[in-house]
Short mmCIF file of C-alpha atoms in Angstrom, two decimals:
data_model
loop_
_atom_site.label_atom_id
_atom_site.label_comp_id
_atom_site.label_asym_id
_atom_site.label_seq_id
_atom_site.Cartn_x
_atom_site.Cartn_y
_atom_site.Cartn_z
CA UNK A 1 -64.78 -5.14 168.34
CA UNK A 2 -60.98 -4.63 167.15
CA UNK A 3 -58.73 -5.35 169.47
CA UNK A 4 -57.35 -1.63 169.57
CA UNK A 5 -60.64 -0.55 170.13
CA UNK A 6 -60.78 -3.38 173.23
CA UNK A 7 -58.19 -2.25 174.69
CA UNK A 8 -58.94 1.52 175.11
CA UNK A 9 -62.30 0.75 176.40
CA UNK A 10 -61.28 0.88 180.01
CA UNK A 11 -59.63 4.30 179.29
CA UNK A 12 -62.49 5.46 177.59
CA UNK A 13 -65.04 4.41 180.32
CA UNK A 14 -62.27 6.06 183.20
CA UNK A 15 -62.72 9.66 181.54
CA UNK A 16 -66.64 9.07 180.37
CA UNK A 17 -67.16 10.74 184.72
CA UNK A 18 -67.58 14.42 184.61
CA UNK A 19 -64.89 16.69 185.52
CA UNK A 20 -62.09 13.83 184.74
CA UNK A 21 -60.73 15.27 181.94
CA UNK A 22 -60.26 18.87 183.54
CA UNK A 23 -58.56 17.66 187.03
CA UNK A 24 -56.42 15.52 184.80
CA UNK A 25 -55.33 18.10 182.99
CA UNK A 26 -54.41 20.58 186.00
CA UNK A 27 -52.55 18.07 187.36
CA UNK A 28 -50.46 16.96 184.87
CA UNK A 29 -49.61 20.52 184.42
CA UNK A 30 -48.50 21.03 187.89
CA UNK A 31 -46.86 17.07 187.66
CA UNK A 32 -44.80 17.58 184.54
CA UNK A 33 -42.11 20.05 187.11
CA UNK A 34 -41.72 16.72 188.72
CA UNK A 35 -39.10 15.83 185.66
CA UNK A 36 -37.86 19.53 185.97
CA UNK A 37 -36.61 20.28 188.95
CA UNK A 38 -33.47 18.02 189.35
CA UNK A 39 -31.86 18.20 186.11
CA UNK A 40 -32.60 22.17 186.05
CA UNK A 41 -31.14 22.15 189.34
CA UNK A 42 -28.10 19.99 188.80
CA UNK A 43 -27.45 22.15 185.29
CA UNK A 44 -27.74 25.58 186.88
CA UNK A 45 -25.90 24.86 190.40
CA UNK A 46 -22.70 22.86 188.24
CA UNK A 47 -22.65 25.65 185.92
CA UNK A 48 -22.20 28.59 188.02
CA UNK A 49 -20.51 26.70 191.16
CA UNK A 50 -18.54 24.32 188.72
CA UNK A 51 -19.22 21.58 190.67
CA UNK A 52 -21.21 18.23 190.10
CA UNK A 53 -20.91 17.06 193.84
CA UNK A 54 -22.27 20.02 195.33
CA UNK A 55 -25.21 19.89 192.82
CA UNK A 56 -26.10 16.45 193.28
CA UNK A 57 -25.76 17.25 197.62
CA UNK A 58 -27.81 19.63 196.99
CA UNK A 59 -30.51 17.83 195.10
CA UNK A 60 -30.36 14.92 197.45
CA UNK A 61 -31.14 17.06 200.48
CA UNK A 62 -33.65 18.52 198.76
CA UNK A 63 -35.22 14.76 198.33
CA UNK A 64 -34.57 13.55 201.90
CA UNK A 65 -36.40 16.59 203.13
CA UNK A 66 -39.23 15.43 200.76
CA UNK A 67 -39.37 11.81 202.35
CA UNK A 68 -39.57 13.50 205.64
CA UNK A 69 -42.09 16.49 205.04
CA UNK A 70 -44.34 14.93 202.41
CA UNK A 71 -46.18 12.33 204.51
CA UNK A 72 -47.05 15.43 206.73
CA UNK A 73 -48.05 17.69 203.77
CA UNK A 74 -50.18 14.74 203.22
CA UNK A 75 -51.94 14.21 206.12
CA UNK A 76 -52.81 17.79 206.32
CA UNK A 77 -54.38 17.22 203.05
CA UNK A 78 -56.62 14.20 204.14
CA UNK A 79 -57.80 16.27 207.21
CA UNK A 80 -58.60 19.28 205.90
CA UNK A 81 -59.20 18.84 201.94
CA UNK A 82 -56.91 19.23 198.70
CA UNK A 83 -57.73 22.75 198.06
CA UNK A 84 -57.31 24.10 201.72
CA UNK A 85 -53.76 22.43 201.94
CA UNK A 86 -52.30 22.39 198.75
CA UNK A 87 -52.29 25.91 197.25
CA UNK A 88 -50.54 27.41 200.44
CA UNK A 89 -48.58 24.17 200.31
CA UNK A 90 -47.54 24.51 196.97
CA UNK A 91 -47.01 28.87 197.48
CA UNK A 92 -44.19 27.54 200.02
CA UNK A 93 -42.44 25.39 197.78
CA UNK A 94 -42.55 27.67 194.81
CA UNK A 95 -40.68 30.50 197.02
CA UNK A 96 -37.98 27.93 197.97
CA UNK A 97 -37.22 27.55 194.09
CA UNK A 98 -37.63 31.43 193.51
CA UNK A 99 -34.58 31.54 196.88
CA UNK A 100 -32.85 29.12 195.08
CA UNK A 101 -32.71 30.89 191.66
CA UNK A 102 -31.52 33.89 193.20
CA UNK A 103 -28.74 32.64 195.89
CA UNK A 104 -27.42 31.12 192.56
CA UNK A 105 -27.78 34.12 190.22
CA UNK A 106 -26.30 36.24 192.99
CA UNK A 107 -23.55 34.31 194.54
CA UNK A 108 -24.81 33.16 198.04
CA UNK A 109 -23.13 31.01 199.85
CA UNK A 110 -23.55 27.36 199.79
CA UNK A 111 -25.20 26.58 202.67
CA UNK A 112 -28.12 28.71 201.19
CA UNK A 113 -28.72 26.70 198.17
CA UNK A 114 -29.31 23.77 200.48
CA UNK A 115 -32.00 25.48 202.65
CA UNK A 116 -33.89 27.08 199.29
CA UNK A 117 -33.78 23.66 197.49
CA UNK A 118 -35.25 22.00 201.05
CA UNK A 119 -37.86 24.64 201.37
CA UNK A 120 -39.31 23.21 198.19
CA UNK A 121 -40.14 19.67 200.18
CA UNK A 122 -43.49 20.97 200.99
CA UNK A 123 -44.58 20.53 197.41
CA UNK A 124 -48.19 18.33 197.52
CA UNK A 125 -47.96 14.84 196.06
CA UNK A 126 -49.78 15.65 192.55
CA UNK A 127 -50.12 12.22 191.66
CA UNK A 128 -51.25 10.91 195.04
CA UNK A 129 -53.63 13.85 195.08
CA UNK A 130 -55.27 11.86 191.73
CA UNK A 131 -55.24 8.87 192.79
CA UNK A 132 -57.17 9.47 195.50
CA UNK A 133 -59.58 11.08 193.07
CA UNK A 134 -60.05 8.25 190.86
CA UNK A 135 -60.56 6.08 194.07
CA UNK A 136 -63.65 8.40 195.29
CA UNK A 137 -65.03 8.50 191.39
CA UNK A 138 -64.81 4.47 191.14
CA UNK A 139 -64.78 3.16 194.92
CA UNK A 140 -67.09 1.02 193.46
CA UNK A 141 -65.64 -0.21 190.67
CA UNK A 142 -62.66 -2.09 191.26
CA UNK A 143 -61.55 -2.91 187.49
CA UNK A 144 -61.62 0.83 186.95
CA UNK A 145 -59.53 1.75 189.60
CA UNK A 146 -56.77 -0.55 188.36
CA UNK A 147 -57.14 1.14 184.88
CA UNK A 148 -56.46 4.99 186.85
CA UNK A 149 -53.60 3.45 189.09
CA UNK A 150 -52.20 1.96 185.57
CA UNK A 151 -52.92 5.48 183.77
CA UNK A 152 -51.37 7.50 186.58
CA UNK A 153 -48.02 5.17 186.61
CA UNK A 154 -47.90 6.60 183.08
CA UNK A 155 -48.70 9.84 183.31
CA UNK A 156 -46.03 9.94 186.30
CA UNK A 157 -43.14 8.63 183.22
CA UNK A 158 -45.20 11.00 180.73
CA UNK A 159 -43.80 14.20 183.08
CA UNK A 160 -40.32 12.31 183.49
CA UNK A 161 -39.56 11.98 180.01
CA UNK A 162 -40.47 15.20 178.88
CA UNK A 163 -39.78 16.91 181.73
CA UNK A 164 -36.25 16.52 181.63
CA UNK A 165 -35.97 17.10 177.72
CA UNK A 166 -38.20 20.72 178.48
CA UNK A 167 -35.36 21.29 181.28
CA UNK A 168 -32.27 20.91 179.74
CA UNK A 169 -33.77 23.31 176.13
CA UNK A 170 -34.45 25.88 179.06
CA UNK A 171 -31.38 25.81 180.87
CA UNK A 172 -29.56 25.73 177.88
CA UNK A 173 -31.09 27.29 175.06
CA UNK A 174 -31.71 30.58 177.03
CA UNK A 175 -30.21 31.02 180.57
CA UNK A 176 -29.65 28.37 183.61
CA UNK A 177 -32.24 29.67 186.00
CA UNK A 178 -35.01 29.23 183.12
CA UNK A 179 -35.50 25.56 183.79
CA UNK A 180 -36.37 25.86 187.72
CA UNK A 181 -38.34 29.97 186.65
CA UNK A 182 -40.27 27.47 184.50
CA UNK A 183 -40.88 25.13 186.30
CA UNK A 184 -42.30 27.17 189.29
CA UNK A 185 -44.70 28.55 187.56
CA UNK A 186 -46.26 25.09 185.70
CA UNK A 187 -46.69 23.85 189.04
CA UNK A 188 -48.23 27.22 190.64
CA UNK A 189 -50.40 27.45 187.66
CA UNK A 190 -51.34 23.73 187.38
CA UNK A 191 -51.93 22.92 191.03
CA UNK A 192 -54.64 26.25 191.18
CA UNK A 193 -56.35 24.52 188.31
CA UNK A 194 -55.97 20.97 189.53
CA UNK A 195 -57.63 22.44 192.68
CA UNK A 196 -60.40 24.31 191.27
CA UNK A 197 -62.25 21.05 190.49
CA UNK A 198 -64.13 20.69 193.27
CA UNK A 199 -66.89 18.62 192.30
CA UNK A 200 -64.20 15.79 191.56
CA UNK A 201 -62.36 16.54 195.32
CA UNK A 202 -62.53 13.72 197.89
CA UNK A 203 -64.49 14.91 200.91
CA UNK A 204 -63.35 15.87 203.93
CA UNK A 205 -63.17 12.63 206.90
CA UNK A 206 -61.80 14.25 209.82
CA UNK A 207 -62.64 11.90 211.92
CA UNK A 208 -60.78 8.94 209.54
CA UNK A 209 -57.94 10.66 209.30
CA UNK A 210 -57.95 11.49 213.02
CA UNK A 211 -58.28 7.26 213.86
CA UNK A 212 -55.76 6.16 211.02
CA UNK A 213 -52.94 4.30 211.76
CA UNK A 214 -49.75 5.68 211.59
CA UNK A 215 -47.56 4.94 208.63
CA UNK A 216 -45.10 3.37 209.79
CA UNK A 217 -47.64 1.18 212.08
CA UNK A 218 -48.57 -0.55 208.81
CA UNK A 219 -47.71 -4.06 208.52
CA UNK A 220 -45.19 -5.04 205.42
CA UNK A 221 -44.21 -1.34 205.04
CA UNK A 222 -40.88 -1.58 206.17
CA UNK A 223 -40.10 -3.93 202.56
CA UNK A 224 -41.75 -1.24 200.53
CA UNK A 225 -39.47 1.65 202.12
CA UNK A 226 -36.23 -0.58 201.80
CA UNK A 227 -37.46 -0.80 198.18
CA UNK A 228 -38.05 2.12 197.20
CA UNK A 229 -35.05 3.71 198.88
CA UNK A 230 -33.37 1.68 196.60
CA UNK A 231 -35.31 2.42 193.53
CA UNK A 232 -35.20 6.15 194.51
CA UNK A 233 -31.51 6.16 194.78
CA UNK A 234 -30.77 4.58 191.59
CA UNK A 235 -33.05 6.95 189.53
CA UNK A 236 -31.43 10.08 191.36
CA UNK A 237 -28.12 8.89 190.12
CA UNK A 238 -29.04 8.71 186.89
CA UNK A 239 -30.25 12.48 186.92
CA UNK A 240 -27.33 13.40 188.21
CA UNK A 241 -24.60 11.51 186.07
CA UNK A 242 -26.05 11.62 183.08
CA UNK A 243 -26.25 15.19 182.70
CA UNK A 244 -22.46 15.38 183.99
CA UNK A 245 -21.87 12.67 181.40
CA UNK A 246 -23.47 14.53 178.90
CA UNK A 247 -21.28 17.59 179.51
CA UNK A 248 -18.70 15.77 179.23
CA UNK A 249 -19.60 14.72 175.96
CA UNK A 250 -20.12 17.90 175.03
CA UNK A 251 -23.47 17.56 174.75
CA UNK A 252 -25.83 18.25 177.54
CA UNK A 253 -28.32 19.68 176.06
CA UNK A 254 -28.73 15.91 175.06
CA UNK A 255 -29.48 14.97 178.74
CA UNK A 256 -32.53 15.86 178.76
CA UNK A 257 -33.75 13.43 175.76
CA UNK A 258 -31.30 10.77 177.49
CA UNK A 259 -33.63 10.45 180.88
CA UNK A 260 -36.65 10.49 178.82
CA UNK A 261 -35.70 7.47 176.71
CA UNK A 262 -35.27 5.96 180.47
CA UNK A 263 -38.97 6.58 181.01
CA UNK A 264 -40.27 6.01 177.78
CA UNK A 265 -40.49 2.12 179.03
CA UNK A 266 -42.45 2.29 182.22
CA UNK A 267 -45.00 4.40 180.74
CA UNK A 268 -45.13 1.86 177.63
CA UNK A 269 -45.63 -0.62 180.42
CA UNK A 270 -47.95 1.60 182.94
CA UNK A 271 -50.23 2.17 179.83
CA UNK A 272 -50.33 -1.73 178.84
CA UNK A 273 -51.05 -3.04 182.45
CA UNK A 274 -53.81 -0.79 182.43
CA UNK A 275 -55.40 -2.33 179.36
CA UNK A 276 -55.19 -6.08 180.72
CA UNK A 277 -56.63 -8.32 183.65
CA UNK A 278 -54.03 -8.04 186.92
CA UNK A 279 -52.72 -11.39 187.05
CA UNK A 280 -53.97 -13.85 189.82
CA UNK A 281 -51.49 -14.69 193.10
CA UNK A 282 -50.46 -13.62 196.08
CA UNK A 283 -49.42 -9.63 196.25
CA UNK A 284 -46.04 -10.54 197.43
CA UNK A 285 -45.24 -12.75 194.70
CA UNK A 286 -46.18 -10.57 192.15
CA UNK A 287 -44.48 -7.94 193.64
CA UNK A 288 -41.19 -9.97 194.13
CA UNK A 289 -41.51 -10.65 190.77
CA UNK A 290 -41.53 -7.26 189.21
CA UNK A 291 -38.50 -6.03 191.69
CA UNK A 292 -36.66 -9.05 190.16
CA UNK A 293 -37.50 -7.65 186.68
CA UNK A 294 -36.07 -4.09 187.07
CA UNK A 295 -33.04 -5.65 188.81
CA UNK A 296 -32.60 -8.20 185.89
CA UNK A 297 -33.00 -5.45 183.28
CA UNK A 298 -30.73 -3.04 185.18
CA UNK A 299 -27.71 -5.81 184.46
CA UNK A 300 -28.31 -5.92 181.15
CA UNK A 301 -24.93 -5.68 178.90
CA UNK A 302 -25.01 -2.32 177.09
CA UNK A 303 -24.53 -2.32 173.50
CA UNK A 304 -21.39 -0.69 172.15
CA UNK A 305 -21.10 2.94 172.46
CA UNK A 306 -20.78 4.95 169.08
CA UNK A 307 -19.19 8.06 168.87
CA UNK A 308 -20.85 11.10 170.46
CA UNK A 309 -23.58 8.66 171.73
CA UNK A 310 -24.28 9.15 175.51
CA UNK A 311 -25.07 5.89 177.49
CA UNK A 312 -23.55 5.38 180.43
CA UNK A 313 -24.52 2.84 183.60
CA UNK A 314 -24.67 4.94 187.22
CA UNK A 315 -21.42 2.96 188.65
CA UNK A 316 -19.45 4.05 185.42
CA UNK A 317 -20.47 7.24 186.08
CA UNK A 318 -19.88 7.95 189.43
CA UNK A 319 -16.44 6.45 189.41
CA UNK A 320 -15.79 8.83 186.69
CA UNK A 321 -14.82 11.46 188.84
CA UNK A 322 -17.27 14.00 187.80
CA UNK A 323 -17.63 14.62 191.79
CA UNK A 324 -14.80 17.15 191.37
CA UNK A 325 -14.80 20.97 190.51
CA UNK A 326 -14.49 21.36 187.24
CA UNK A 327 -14.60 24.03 184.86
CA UNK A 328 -17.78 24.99 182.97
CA UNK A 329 -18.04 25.61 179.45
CA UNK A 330 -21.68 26.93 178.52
CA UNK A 331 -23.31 25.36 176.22
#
């Protein structure tokens, strides 16, 4: 057998279940808003406010909300089933980003933008939502679960790099609200699909989810959260300053393209982890070793910056003072 060939097997063999292909496809439609959302709402709230500080406030109190309501909007969904909690679910948020679109396009005042854009925390966890598909299709099959953890990791980059890119073209080819409008409606449409697969839907264990331990019960969590607050701070940064340092550039429509190049690596990687054997060791090892990675590759010297080229590192950025109001020049 090539080796090509060997190493799409386990991709080939994930999809070969019925239904697979369809649920996969609803949900990446209603994941790819995922890479929407922030740089549509940093471009339209700068551009009419004229302020990068107040757009990046209000993007990161649209996040904490997220980190507080999503592991409710979850458990809702293991009690009572994907369908039941997610379409309502996902109704809510979508009317937060219609509220934000117009206290934008109409002039509201600040504090509104911040209770639209937190209204829009009760958005389902696509991804989680398919993973715990794939883990009721192959509970036993362990191999096979690795490959749909691997293939979701890459999917997940897949909506962040061209999610942004699809962003700023809206926002800036036709008007600012078009990116978030857009957006709205993938994940409205997508998550109705993604839903209607019901033959592919987890079932229902009341009783499980009644007799779970709490989250924050779980030993070794309290690593993971430090973690990822970390990781989740430096990647909302980068939204954030590279689109200001793009329009300072003159060039945000660029952005976009920018934060996909970012993820074009961890779905390279996602999609290559899948194909090969997890290596042996301890968990905590392996995962010490792939936080030192990213922290090692973050550090990496930057090669020299060409004219009109936008790279910039999130420190640079923010000490930049892009925080100020500034005037807005449309693209």
């Amino acid at each position: 057998m090539p080796r090509s060939s060997r190493h799409l097997a386990p991709y080939v063999r994930l999809f070969a279940a019925p239904g697979t292909r369809a649920f996969t496809a609803g949900n990446l439609l209603a994941r790819l808003p995922m890479g929407m959302f922030t740089v549509s709402a940093v471009i339209m709230i700068a551009g009419t406010r004229g302020s990068y500080a107040l757009a990046g406030a209000v993007t990161a109190t649209g996040l904490a909300a997220t980190g507080l309501v999503g592991p409710l909007t979850a458990r809702l969904v293991d009690r009572h089933g994907q369908a039941r909690t997610a379409v309502p679910a996902t109704a809510l948020a979508v009317c937060g980003s219609l509220s934000l679109v117009a206290c934008v396009r109409y002039g509201a005042p600040d504090w509104t933008l911040f209770a639209s854009y937190a209204a829009t925390a009760t958005t389902p966890n696509t991804g989680g939502m398919a993973r715990a598909r794939w883990a009721y299709l192959h509970r036993a099959d362990p191999a096979l679960r690795h490959t749909a953890n691997s293939f979701e990791q890459a999917a997940d980059e897949l909506c962040f790099m061209t999610g942004p890119v699809l962003a700023a073209f809206l926002c800036t080819a036709f008007f600012r609200e078009a990116g978030t409008l857009a957006g709205a409606v993938l994940l409205l449409v997508g998550m109705l699909l993604f839903t209607g697969q019901r033959r592919t839907e987890p079932p229902v264990a009341r009783a499980a989810a009644a007799r779970a331990v709490p989250p924050l019960g779980l030993g070794g969590l309290f690593p993971l959260l430090l973690t990822f607050l970390c990781t989740g701070a430096v990647f909302g940064s980068l939204e954030v300053v590279t689109v200001a340092f793009a329009d300072e550039r003159g060039q945000q429509a660029a952005a976009g393209a920018v934060l996909a190049c970012q993820a074009a690596g961890s779905a390279a990687a996602g999609l290559a982890w899948g194909a090969l054997r997890p290596s042996d060791g301890p968990l905590l090892r392996r995962f010490a070793r792939c936080v030192g990675a990213m922290a090692v590759l973050s550090l990496l010297p930057r090669p020299p910056r060409a004219p009109g080229v936008c790279t910039c590192s999130p420190a640079r950025c923010s000490s930049r003072g892009w925080g100020r109001r500034r005037r807005w020049s449309p693209a």
